[in-house]
Amino acid sequence: MVLKYIEEYRDGTLARAIIKKIQAVSKKKLRLMEVCGTHTMSIFRHGIRSVLPEGITLLSGPGCPVCVTAQKDIDAFVEFSRIDNVIVTTFGDLIKVLGSSSSLGKEKAAGADVRIVYSVFDAINIARENKEKEVVFCGVGFETTIPTIAAGILMGIGDIPLIGDIPLIGDIPLIGDIPLSGMSLKKEYEKFDAAIKFGMDMPDMPEPKGCACGEILMGLKTPEQCGLYKKKCTPMTPVGPCMVSSEGSCAAFYRYS
Amino acid sequence: MIEEKVLLDHGSGRKVSHSMFSDLILPLFENPELSKQDDGATLDIEGTKLAFSTDSYVVDPIFFPGGNIGDLAVNGTINDISMCGANPKFISVGLIIEEGLPVKDLKKILETMAIAAKKAGVKIVTGDTKVVPKGKADKIFINTSGIGVIPPHIDVSGSNAKPGDKIIISGTIADHGIAILSSREGLKFDSEIKTDSAPLNGMVQSIIQSECDIHVLRDPTRGGLGTTLNEIALQSSVGIKIKEQSLPIRGAVQGTCELLGFDPLYIANEGKLIAFVPEKYATKVLELIHQDEFGKDAVIIGEVTKENSGKVFLKTRIGGLRVIDMLTGEQLPRIC
């Protein structure tokens, strides 16, 4: 399974030539925002900021599933994990995200059946092997993750209830509601909606005090301009979603700069 | 420690485990030997310098491409002793077995352990077996401890790195972690990637018996190369600079890491060492490592700097600079 593109897309000679050209033509100040967690990571991993002209500022927008997940959804995931006979399946990133009182990681330590999966199809397999149990898949994300989740439902697998409230750009915590945004399952697929199945309706939670995640996601502030950054808020003790997710701007800033 | 309960991350070998060690464990047992925080303790018993180390193995699955929990446990302790500059001689084995483990599996694991010990020239001289009720352990857990004598003139430690030292890695990175991952339930994928689990005592002996000065020897296991370099930078109060283009990594491993979003710098190795040596000995040490069965792909990956104390930097392929931090919480538990 040798993927040649890695070599071709990482051609150092070519990249250095392009950087030289950017340095030569760049005159005015520019602020560029990427809205993809993978891009955020790549920018840091390859040290791209350090090779760009001073006038170019790179900003990280709302691009990771965790950053656009409301705290009340995390609270719902935690509540599901506390129900007898329920297996909660989740992407690894969500495990340590703190809701208003707990995280899936803490519930797992306390005995809940929480399992890390790499796609909805892993969750479906777990459901097939555990027919006597209910399996909930935490379907966070946006357009990039939704197609596979939808495909999972369409394959008619049956026994896997899914979290509805899948936030699209809009239902973003800390930015506020954007009308006609956010995603949930259509009425005909409601039986797969775990929130409906278990009658889960979590209250909106106030966002953490002093946290600038909202402004950071909108490019109005950099992580360093947040009063909590590196003080109260670190990857080990994250306050806001941008620090929780490994792809969040604050976590990436913390790790790489 | 701020948590009320132990989390999986506390055993990851990464930042959180370090905080558990320094906040909870070290204050209670405080002594000079433990405080050094090397792979094994260096002891002085009536004038003889001994290396003593222990490690427990809980890898899941217990059989994986290229090996199983048995040779992993034997090689792991051999390597920890070797990284103290000692020649491992004797090891102990503690088995914790879950009721219901097929005897043929146990036999296979024990046979592999015997072969691994023989290959490395160490004897398994004492041990213990416990069986726990079904569900109270996962198939089998193995603890190994070992001792070896450190020659009088040898002083290798994570705290000995000096500015100007060259950093050598004995081969490709991230093989073990990716091999385990590829055989995990729920994530099975076909790949030719095998664990790199191997005894490194032969390699270490040939280096320390040469006339070359060695400052640091370490095997970058849990937490990977990135975490180990950070530990050394902190222990020695120096900066470390490595080059991305020099890092040896198999194409298939790199490809898998890309696909799954893992950084190979933080993926476990079980048969690799890093050596910090003064520049004038670097070529000779590299040569010696190349002559060893498990050191064919060894290369110099970087050097120690006076500035940026406690930090590790990576010069990227495109010429950028990136900080390599100790990783916090990646979800790859029970890899060893």
Coordinates of C-alpha atoms in Angstrom, one line a residue:
Chain A
M1 CA 0.0 0.0 0.0
V2 CA 2.6 2.5 -1.0
L3 CA 1.0 5.8 -1.8
K4 CA 3.1 7.7 -4.3
Y5 CA 1.2 10.9 -3.9
I6 CA 3.0 11.5 -0.6
E7 CA 6.3 11.9 -2.4
E8 CA 4.8 13.9 -5.2
Y9 CA 2.8 16.3 -3.0
R10 CA 5.7 16.7 -0.6
D11 CA 8.2 17.7 -3.2
G12 CA 10.6 19.9 -1.1
T13 CA 12.4 21.4 -4.1
L14 CA 9.2 22.4 -5.8
A15 CA 7.8 23.7 -2.5
R16 CA 10.9 25.8 -1.8
A17 CA 10.7 27.3 -5.3
I18 CA 7.0 28.3 -4.7
I19 CA 7.8 29.8 -1.4
K20 CA 10.6 31.9 -3.0
K21 CA 8.0 33.1 -5.6
I22 CA 5.5 34.0 -2.8
Q23 CA 8.2 35.9 -1.0
A24 CA 9.0 37.8 -4.1
V25 CA 5.5 38.8 -5.2
S26 CA 3.9 39.3 -1.8
K27 CA 3.4 43.0 -1.0
K28 CA 0.2 43.7 0.8
K29 CA -1.1 42.4 4.1
L30 CA -3.4 39.3 3.7
R31 CA -5.4 37.3 6.1
L32 CA -6.3 33.8 4.9
M33 CA -8.6 31.5 6.7
E34 CA -8.8 27.7 6.2
V35 CA -12.0 26.0 7.3
C36 CA -10.7 22.4 7.5
G37 CA -9.1 20.8 10.5
T38 CA -6.8 18.7 8.3
H39 CA -5.5 21.9 6.7
T40 CA -4.9 23.4 10.1
M41 CA -2.8 20.4 11.0
S42 CA -0.9 20.4 7.7
I43 CA 0.0 24.1 8.1
F44 CA 1.5 23.4 11.4
R45 CA 3.1 20.1 10.6
H46 CA 5.0 21.4 7.6
G47 CA 5.9 24.7 9.4
I48 CA 4.2 26.7 6.6
R49 CA 3.7 29.8 8.8
S50 CA 7.4 30.0 9.3
V51 CA 8.2 30.2 5.6
L52 CA 5.5 32.8 4.5
P53 CA 6.1 36.5 4.2
E54 CA 5.3 38.6 7.3
G55 CA 2.3 40.2 5.8
I56 CA 0.4 37.0 5.4
T57 CA -1.5 35.8 8.4
L58 CA -3.1 32.4 8.4
L59 CA -6.2 32.0 10.5
S60 CA -8.0 28.8 11.4
G61 CA -11.8 28.8 11.0
P62 CA -14.5 26.4 12.1
G63 CA -13.0 23.3 10.5
C64 CA -13.0 20.5 13.0
P65 CA -16.0 18.4 14.0
V66 CA -15.4 18.9 17.7
C67 CA -15.2 22.7 17.4
V68 CA -18.6 22.8 15.9
T69 CA -20.3 20.5 18.4
A70 CA -22.4 22.2 21.0
Q71 CA -21.8 21.5 24.6
K72 CA -25.4 20.2 25.0
D73 CA -24.6 17.5 22.4
I74 CA -21.6 16.4 24.4
D75 CA -23.9 16.3 27.5
A76 CA -26.3 14.1 25.5
F77 CA -23.5 11.7 24.5
V78 CA -22.5 11.5 28.2
E79 CA -26.2 10.8 29.2
F80 CA -26.4 8.0 26.5
S81 CA -23.4 6.3 28.0
R82 CA -25.0 6.3 31.4
I83 CA -28.1 4.3 30.1
D84 CA -28.0 0.6 30.9
N85 CA -27.5 -1.7 27.9
V86 CA -26.2 1.1 25.7
I87 CA -22.9 1.1 23.8
V88 CA -21.7 4.5 22.8
T89 CA -19.5 4.6 19.7
T90 CA -17.5 7.7 18.9
F91 CA -14.6 9.1 17.0
G92 CA -11.5 9.2 19.3
D93 CA -11.4 13.0 19.4
L94 CA -14.7 13.3 21.3
I95 CA -13.5 11.0 24.1
K96 CA -11.9 13.8 26.2
V97 CA -14.3 16.6 25.3
L98 CA -15.8 18.0 28.5
G99 CA -19.5 18.7 28.6
S100 CA -21.0 20.7 31.4
S101 CA -20.0 18.0 33.9
S102 CA -18.4 15.0 32.4
S103 CA -16.8 13.5 29.3
L104 CA -17.1 10.2 27.5
G105 CA -13.6 9.4 28.7
K106 CA -14.6 9.9 32.3
E107 CA -17.8 7.8 31.9
K108 CA -15.7 5.1 30.3
A109 CA -13.3 5.1 33.3
A110 CA -16.4 4.9 35.5
G111 CA -17.6 1.8 33.7
A112 CA -19.7 2.9 30.7
D113 CA -19.3 1.0 27.5
V114 CA -17.8 3.6 25.2
R115 CA -15.9 2.4 22.2
I116 CA -13.7 4.3 19.7
V117 CA -14.5 3.7 16.1
Y118 CA -13.1 5.0 12.8
S119 CA -16.3 5.2 10.9
V120 CA -20.0 4.6 11.2
F121 CA -19.5 1.2 9.7
D122 CA -17.5 0.0 12.7
A123 CA -20.4 1.1 14.8
I124 CA -22.7 -0.9 12.7
N125 CA -20.5 -4.0 13.1
I126 CA -20.6 -3.5 16.8
A127 CA -24.4 -3.3 16.7
R128 CA -24.5 -6.6 14.7
E129 CA -22.4 -8.3 17.2
N130 CA -24.3 -7.0 20.2
K131 CA -27.9 -7.5 19.1
E132 CA -29.2 -7.4 22.7
K133 CA -27.8 -3.9 23.2
E134 CA -28.5 -0.5 21.8
V135 CA -25.6 1.1 20.0
V136 CA -25.4 4.9 19.7
F137 CA -23.1 6.5 17.3
C138 CA -22.1 10.1 18.0
G139 CA -22.5 11.6 14.6
V140 CA -20.7 14.9 14.9
G141 CA -19.2 16.9 12.0
F142 CA -20.4 18.5 8.9
E143 CA -20.6 17.9 5.2
T144 CA -17.5 15.9 5.1
T145 CA -18.6 13.3 7.7
I146 CA -22.3 13.3 7.0
P147 CA -22.3 11.4 3.7
T148 CA -20.8 8.2 5.2
I149 CA -23.2 8.5 8.2
A150 CA -26.1 8.9 5.8
A151 CA -24.8 6.0 3.7
G152 CA -24.7 3.8 6.9
I153 CA -28.4 4.6 7.5
L154 CA -29.4 4.0 3.9
M155 CA -27.8 0.6 3.8
G156 CA -30.8 -0.3 5.9
I157 CA -28.8 -1.7 8.8
G158 CA -31.5 -1.2 11.3
D159 CA -30.3 -1.5 14.8
I160 CA -28.1 1.6 15.2
P161 CA -29.7 4.7 16.5
L162 CA -27.9 7.8 15.6
I163 CA -27.6 11.2 17.2
G164 CA -29.7 13.6 15.2
D165 CA -28.6 17.1 15.9
I166 CA -25.6 17.0 13.6
P167 CA -24.3 20.6 13.5
L168 CA -23.6 22.1 10.2
I169 CA -21.9 25.5 10.0
G170 CA -24.4 27.4 11.9
D171 CA -25.3 25.6 15.0
I172 CA -21.8 26.5 16.1
P173 CA -21.4 27.0 19.8
L174 CA -19.9 30.4 20.7
I175 CA -20.9 32.0 17.4
G176 CA -24.6 31.6 17.9
D177 CA -27.5 30.3 15.8
I178 CA -27.4 30.7 12.1
P179 CA -30.9 30.4 10.7
L180 CA -31.7 27.4 8.6
S181 CA -28.5 25.6 9.5
G182 CA -27.7 22.4 11.4
M183 CA -28.7 19.0 10.3
S184 CA -30.9 16.3 11.7
L185 CA -32.5 13.2 10.4
K186 CA -35.6 13.4 8.2
K187 CA -38.9 12.2 9.6
E188 CA -38.8 8.9 7.7
Y189 CA -35.5 8.1 9.3
E190 CA -36.5 9.3 12.8
K191 CA -36.3 5.7 14.2
F192 CA -32.5 6.0 13.9
D193 CA -32.4 9.1 15.9
A194 CA -31.1 8.3 19.3
A195 CA -32.2 11.6 20.8
I196 CA -35.8 10.8 19.9
K197 CA -35.5 7.1 20.7
F198 CA -34.3 7.8 24.3
G199 CA -36.3 11.1 24.6
M200 CA -33.1 13.1 25.2
D201 CA -33.4 16.8 25.2
M202 CA -30.5 18.6 26.9
P203 CA -30.7 22.2 27.9
D204 CA -28.5 24.8 26.2
M205 CA -25.4 25.4 28.4
P206 CA -23.7 28.8 28.8
E207 CA -20.3 28.8 27.2
P208 CA -17.2 28.8 29.5
K209 CA -16.3 32.2 31.0
G210 CA -13.5 34.1 29.3
C211 CA -13.2 31.6 26.4
A212 CA -12.5 33.2 23.1
C213 CA -13.2 30.2 20.9
G214 CA -16.1 32.0 19.1
E215 CA -13.9 34.9 18.1
I216 CA -11.0 32.6 17.2
L217 CA -13.3 30.5 14.9
M218 CA -14.4 33.7 13.2
G219 CA -10.8 34.9 12.7
L220 CA -11.3 37.9 15.0
K221 CA -8.7 36.7 17.5
T222 CA -5.7 34.4 17.5
P223 CA -5.4 31.9 20.3
E224 CA -2.6 34.0 22.0
Q225 CA -5.1 36.8 22.3
C226 CA -7.4 34.7 24.6
G227 CA -6.9 35.3 28.3
L228 CA -7.2 31.6 29.1
Y229 CA -4.8 30.3 26.5
K230 CA -1.8 28.5 28.0
K231 CA -2.9 29.6 31.4
K232 CA -6.2 28.0 32.5
C233 CA -6.6 26.4 29.0
T234 CA -4.1 23.7 27.9
P235 CA -4.5 20.4 26.0
M236 CA -4.5 18.6 29.3
T237 CA -7.0 21.0 30.9
P238 CA -9.0 22.3 27.9
V239 CA -11.7 24.9 28.5
G240 CA -13.0 25.6 25.0
P241 CA -13.6 23.3 22.0
C242 CA -10.6 24.8 20.0
M243 CA -8.3 23.3 22.6
V244 CA -10.1 20.0 23.1
S245 CA -9.8 18.8 19.6
S246 CA -6.4 17.9 18.3
E247 CA -7.3 19.7 15.1
G248 CA -8.6 22.8 16.9
S249 CA -6.7 26.0 16.3
C250 CA -5.8 26.5 20.0
A251 CA -4.5 22.9 20.4
A252 CA -2.5 23.2 17.2
F253 CA -1.1 26.5 18.2
Y254 CA -0.2 25.1 21.6
R255 CA 1.5 22.1 20.2
Y256 CA 3.4 23.6 17.3
S257 CA 4.3 27.1 18.2
Chain B
M1 CA -3.1 14.9 38.9
I2 CA -6.4 16.6 38.5
E3 CA -8.6 13.7 37.6
E4 CA -10.5 11.7 40.1
K5 CA -10.2 8.5 38.2
V6 CA -7.4 7.0 36.2
L7 CA -7.9 7.4 32.5
L8 CA -6.5 5.4 29.7
D9 CA -4.3 8.3 28.8
H10 CA -2.5 8.0 32.1
G11 CA -0.8 4.9 30.7
S12 CA 0.0 6.4 27.3
G13 CA 3.6 7.3 27.9
R14 CA 2.7 10.8 26.9
K15 CA 2.2 14.1 28.7
V16 CA -0.5 12.9 31.1
S17 CA 1.4 9.8 32.2
H18 CA 4.4 12.1 32.9
S19 CA 2.2 14.2 35.1
M20 CA 1.0 11.1 36.9
F21 CA 4.6 10.0 37.4
S22 CA 5.8 13.4 38.7
D23 CA 2.7 14.3 40.8
L24 CA 1.7 11.0 42.3
I25 CA 4.5 8.4 42.0
L26 CA 7.8 10.2 42.3
P27 CA 6.9 12.2 45.5
L28 CA 6.0 9.0 47.3
F29 CA 9.0 6.9 46.4
E30 CA 11.5 9.8 46.0
N31 CA 15.1 8.5 45.7
P32 CA 18.1 9.5 43.5
E33 CA 17.8 6.3 41.4
L34 CA 14.2 6.8 40.5
S35 CA 14.5 10.5 40.0
K36 CA 16.9 10.0 37.1
Q37 CA 13.9 8.8 35.1
D38 CA 15.9 6.6 32.7
D39 CA 14.5 3.4 31.1
G40 CA 16.0 1.5 33.9
A41 CA 17.6 2.3 37.3
T42 CA 21.3 2.4 37.6
L43 CA 22.4 0.8 41.0
D44 CA 25.6 0.6 42.8
I45 CA 25.9 -2.6 44.8
E46 CA 29.2 -2.9 46.6
G47 CA 31.1 -1.3 43.8
T48 CA 29.3 -3.1 41.0
K49 CA 27.2 -0.9 38.7
L50 CA 23.9 -2.7 37.9
A51 CA 21.1 -1.8 35.6
F52 CA 17.6 -2.9 36.8
S53 CA 14.4 -2.5 34.9
T54 CA 10.8 -3.7 34.7
D55 CA 8.0 -3.4 32.2
S56 CA 4.5 -4.8 31.9
Y57 CA 2.9 -5.8 28.6
V58 CA -0.8 -5.6 27.9
V59 CA -0.8 -5.4 24.1
D60 CA -4.1 -6.0 22.3
P61 CA -4.2 -8.2 20.2
I62 CA -1.8 -10.6 21.8
F63 CA -0.8 -12.0 18.4
F64 CA 0.1 -9.5 15.7
P65 CA 2.1 -9.3 12.4
G66 CA 5.7 -10.2 13.1
G67 CA 5.4 -11.3 16.8
N68 CA 3.3 -11.7 19.9
I69 CA 3.1 -10.4 23.5
G70 CA 5.8 -12.9 24.5
D71 CA 8.8 -11.8 22.4
L72 CA 7.6 -8.2 22.9
A73 CA 7.9 -8.6 26.6
V74 CA 11.3 -10.3 26.5
N75 CA 12.8 -7.9 24.0
G76 CA 11.3 -4.9 25.8
T77 CA 13.2 -5.5 29.0
I78 CA 16.4 -6.6 27.2
N79 CA 16.2 -3.2 25.5
D80 CA 15.5 -1.2 28.6
I81 CA 18.5 -2.8 30.3
S82 CA 20.6 -2.2 27.2
M83 CA 19.7 1.5 27.1
C84 CA 21.4 1.9 30.5
G85 CA 24.6 0.7 28.8
A86 CA 24.4 -2.7 30.5
N87 CA 24.5 -6.2 29.1
P88 CA 21.3 -7.9 30.1
K89 CA 21.9 -11.3 31.6
F90 CA 18.9 -12.5 33.6
I91 CA 15.2 -11.7 33.4
S92 CA 12.1 -12.6 35.4
V93 CA 8.7 -13.3 33.9
G94 CA 5.3 -12.7 35.7
L95 CA 2.2 -14.0 33.9
I96 CA -1.3 -12.8 34.6
I97 CA -3.6 -15.1 32.7
E98 CA -7.4 -14.8 32.2
E99 CA -9.3 -17.9 32.8
G100 CA -10.2 -19.5 29.5
L101 CA -7.1 -18.7 27.5
P102 CA -6.4 -21.5 25.1
V103 CA -3.4 -23.6 26.3
K104 CA -2.2 -23.7 22.7
D105 CA -2.0 -19.8 22.7
L106 CA -0.1 -19.8 26.0
K107 CA 2.3 -22.5 24.7
K108 CA 2.9 -20.4 21.6
I109 CA 3.6 -17.3 23.6
L110 CA 6.0 -19.2 26.0
E111 CA 7.8 -20.8 23.1
T112 CA 8.3 -17.4 21.5
M113 CA 9.7 -16.1 24.8
A114 CA 12.1 -18.9 25.0
I115 CA 13.3 -18.3 21.4
A116 CA 13.6 -14.5 22.0
A117 CA 15.6 -15.0 25.2
K118 CA 17.9 -17.5 23.5
K119 CA 18.5 -15.3 20.6
A120 CA 19.5 -12.4 22.8
G121 CA 21.6 -14.6 25.1
V122 CA 19.6 -13.9 28.3
K123 CA 18.2 -16.5 30.8
I124 CA 14.7 -16.4 32.2
V125 CA 15.6 -17.3 35.8
T126 CA 12.5 -16.7 37.9
G127 CA 8.9 -16.1 37.5
D128 CA 5.3 -16.2 38.7
T129 CA 1.9 -17.2 37.3
K130 CA -1.5 -16.0 38.4
V131 CA -4.8 -16.9 36.8
V132 CA -7.8 -14.5 37.3
P133 CA -11.5 -15.2 36.6
K134 CA -12.8 -14.6 33.1
G135 CA -13.3 -10.9 32.5
K136 CA -10.9 -9.8 35.2
A137 CA -8.0 -9.5 32.8
D138 CA -7.8 -9.6 29.0
K139 CA -6.3 -12.9 27.8
I140 CA -2.8 -12.5 29.2
F141 CA -0.7 -9.7 30.7
I142 CA 3.1 -10.2 31.1
N143 CA 5.6 -8.5 33.3
T144 CA 9.3 -8.8 32.7
S145 CA 12.1 -7.5 34.8
G146 CA 15.8 -7.8 34.2
I147 CA 19.3 -7.0 35.4
G148 CA 22.7 -6.5 33.8
V149 CA 26.1 -5.2 34.7
I150 CA 27.2 -1.8 33.5
P151 CA 31.0 -1.6 32.6
P152 CA 32.7 0.8 35.0
H153 CA 33.7 3.4 32.3
I154 CA 30.1 3.6 30.9
D155 CA 27.8 6.5 31.8
V156 CA 24.8 6.8 29.5
S157 CA 21.7 8.6 30.6
G158 CA 19.0 10.8 29.2
S159 CA 20.5 13.6 31.1
N160 CA 23.9 13.4 29.4
A161 CA 23.1 15.0 26.0
K162 CA 25.5 17.8 25.1
P163 CA 25.3 20.6 22.5
G164 CA 26.9 19.4 19.3
D165 CA 26.0 15.8 19.9
K166 CA 24.8 14.0 16.7
I167 CA 21.6 12.0 17.0
I168 CA 21.4 8.6 15.4
I169 CA 18.4 6.4 15.0
S170 CA 19.0 2.7 14.3
G171 CA 16.2 2.3 11.7
T172 CA 12.7 3.0 10.4
I173 CA 10.2 4.6 12.7
A174 CA 6.6 3.7 13.7
D175 CA 6.6 0.1 12.4
H176 CA 5.3 -1.5 15.7
G177 CA 2.5 0.9 16.3
I178 CA 1.1 0.6 12.8
A179 CA 1.5 -3.2 12.8
I180 CA -0.6 -3.4 16.0
L181 CA -3.1 -1.0 14.6
S182 CA -3.5 -3.0 11.4
S183 CA -4.4 -6.1 13.3
R184 CA -6.9 -4.3 15.7
E185 CA -10.4 -5.6 15.9
G186 CA -12.6 -3.2 14.0
L187 CA -9.8 -1.7 12.1
K188 CA -8.3 -4.6 10.2
F189 CA -6.5 -3.7 7.0
D190 CA -4.2 -5.7 4.8
S191 CA -0.6 -4.5 5.1
E192 CA 2.8 -6.0 4.9
I193 CA 3.9 -3.9 8.0
K194 CA 5.4 -6.0 10.8
T195 CA 6.4 -5.1 14.3
D196 CA 10.0 -4.2 14.6
S197 CA 10.3 -5.9 18.0
A198 CA 13.9 -7.0 18.4
P199 CA 16.7 -7.3 21.0
L200 CA 19.1 -4.4 20.8
N201 CA 21.7 -5.7 23.3
G202 CA 24.1 -6.9 20.6
M203 CA 24.1 -3.5 18.9
V204 CA 24.5 -1.7 22.2
Q205 CA 27.4 -4.0 23.3
S206 CA 29.3 -3.3 20.0
I207 CA 28.9 0.5 20.5
I208 CA 30.0 0.6 24.2
Q209 CA 32.9 -1.8 23.7
S210 CA 34.3 0.5 21.0
E211 CA 36.4 3.5 21.9
C212 CA 33.5 5.9 21.1
D213 CA 32.0 8.1 23.8
I214 CA 28.2 7.6 24.1
H215 CA 26.1 10.2 25.9
V216 CA 22.6 8.9 25.6
L217 CA 20.9 5.7 24.6
R218 CA 17.2 5.4 24.5
D219 CA 14.6 3.2 22.8
P220 CA 11.7 5.3 21.6
T221 CA 8.8 2.9 22.5
R222 CA 5.5 4.2 23.7
G223 CA 5.0 7.9 22.7
G224 CA 7.4 7.4 19.7
L225 CA 10.5 9.3 18.7
G226 CA 8.9 12.7 19.3
T227 CA 8.1 12.0 22.9
T228 CA 11.5 10.4 23.6
L229 CA 13.4 13.3 22.2
N230 CA 11.3 15.7 24.3
E231 CA 12.2 13.7 27.4
I232 CA 15.9 13.9 26.6
A233 CA 15.7 17.6 25.8
L234 CA 14.1 18.2 29.2
Q235 CA 16.4 15.8 31.2
S236 CA 19.6 17.3 29.7
S237 CA 18.3 20.9 29.4
V238 CA 19.3 21.2 25.8
G239 CA 17.6 21.9 22.5
I240 CA 17.2 19.3 19.8
K241 CA 16.9 19.9 16.1
I242 CA 16.0 17.1 13.6
K243 CA 15.5 17.0 9.9
E244 CA 12.3 15.7 8.4
Q245 CA 14.0 14.5 5.3
S246 CA 16.4 12.4 7.3
L247 CA 13.7 10.4 9.2
P248 CA 13.7 6.8 8.0
I249 CA 10.1 5.6 7.4
R250 CA 8.7 2.9 5.3
G251 CA 6.4 3.9 2.5
A252 CA 3.6 1.7 3.7
V253 CA 3.9 3.0 7.3
Q254 CA 3.8 6.6 6.0
G255 CA 0.8 5.9 3.8
T256 CA -1.1 4.3 6.7
C257 CA -0.3 7.3 8.9
E258 CA -1.5 9.7 6.3
L259 CA -4.7 7.8 5.8
L260 CA -5.5 7.6 9.5
G261 CA -4.2 11.0 10.4
F262 CA -1.4 9.8 12.7
D263 CA 2.0 11.4 13.0
P264 CA 4.7 8.8 12.8
L265 CA 6.8 10.7 15.2
Y266 CA 4.4 9.7 18.0
I267 CA 3.9 6.0 17.0
A268 CA 5.6 3.3 19.0
N269 CA 8.8 1.4 18.1
E270 CA 10.0 -1.8 19.8
G271 CA 13.3 -2.5 18.1
K272 CA 14.9 0.9 17.6
L273 CA 17.3 2.9 19.6
I274 CA 18.5 6.5 19.4
A275 CA 22.1 7.3 20.3
F276 CA 23.5 10.8 21.2
V277 CA 27.2 10.8 20.4
P278 CA 29.8 13.6 20.2
E279 CA 30.3 14.6 16.5
K280 CA 33.7 13.1 16.2
Y281 CA 32.4 9.6 17.0
A282 CA 29.2 9.8 15.0
T283 CA 30.4 8.2 11.8
K284 CA 32.1 5.3 13.7
V285 CA 29.0 4.6 15.8
L286 CA 26.8 4.7 12.7
E287 CA 29.1 2.2 11.1
L288 CA 28.9 -0.1 14.1
I289 CA 25.1 0.1 14.1
H290 CA 25.0 -0.7 10.4
Q291 CA 26.9 -3.9 11.0
D292 CA 24.2 -5.1 13.4
E293 CA 21.3 -7.3 12.1
F294 CA 18.8 -4.7 13.4
G295 CA 20.6 -1.5 12.4
K296 CA 20.8 -1.7 8.6
D297 CA 18.7 1.5 8.1
A298 CA 20.4 3.6 10.7
V299 CA 20.9 7.3 9.9
I300 CA 21.9 10.6 11.6
I301 CA 18.6 12.5 12.1
G302 CA 19.8 15.7 13.8
E303 CA 21.8 17.3 16.5
V304 CA 21.7 18.8 20.0
T305 CA 21.7 22.6 20.3
K306 CA 22.6 24.9 23.2
E307 CA 19.6 27.2 22.5
N308 CA 15.9 26.4 22.8
S309 CA 16.6 24.3 26.0
G310 CA 13.9 21.7 26.6
K311 CA 12.5 22.0 23.1
V312 CA 12.6 19.8 20.0
F313 CA 12.4 21.3 16.5
L314 CA 11.9 19.7 13.2
K315 CA 13.1 21.3 10.0
T316 CA 10.4 20.3 7.5
R317 CA 10.8 19.2 3.9
I318 CA 9.8 22.6 2.7
G319 CA 12.3 24.4 4.9
G320 CA 9.8 25.4 7.6
L321 CA 10.4 25.0 11.3
R322 CA 8.0 23.1 13.6
V323 CA 8.0 22.4 17.3
I324 CA 7.7 18.8 18.2
D325 CA 5.9 18.7 21.5
M326 CA 5.2 15.8 23.8
L327 CA 1.9 14.5 22.5
T328 CA -1.2 14.9 24.6
G329 CA -3.7 12.1 24.4
E330 CA -3.9 10.2 21.1
Q331 CA -6.2 7.3 21.1
L332 CA -4.0 4.3 20.5
P333 CA -4.0 2.5 23.8
R334 CA -2.5 -0.9 24.6
I335 CA 0.1 -1.1 21.9
C336 CA 2.6 -2.8 24.2

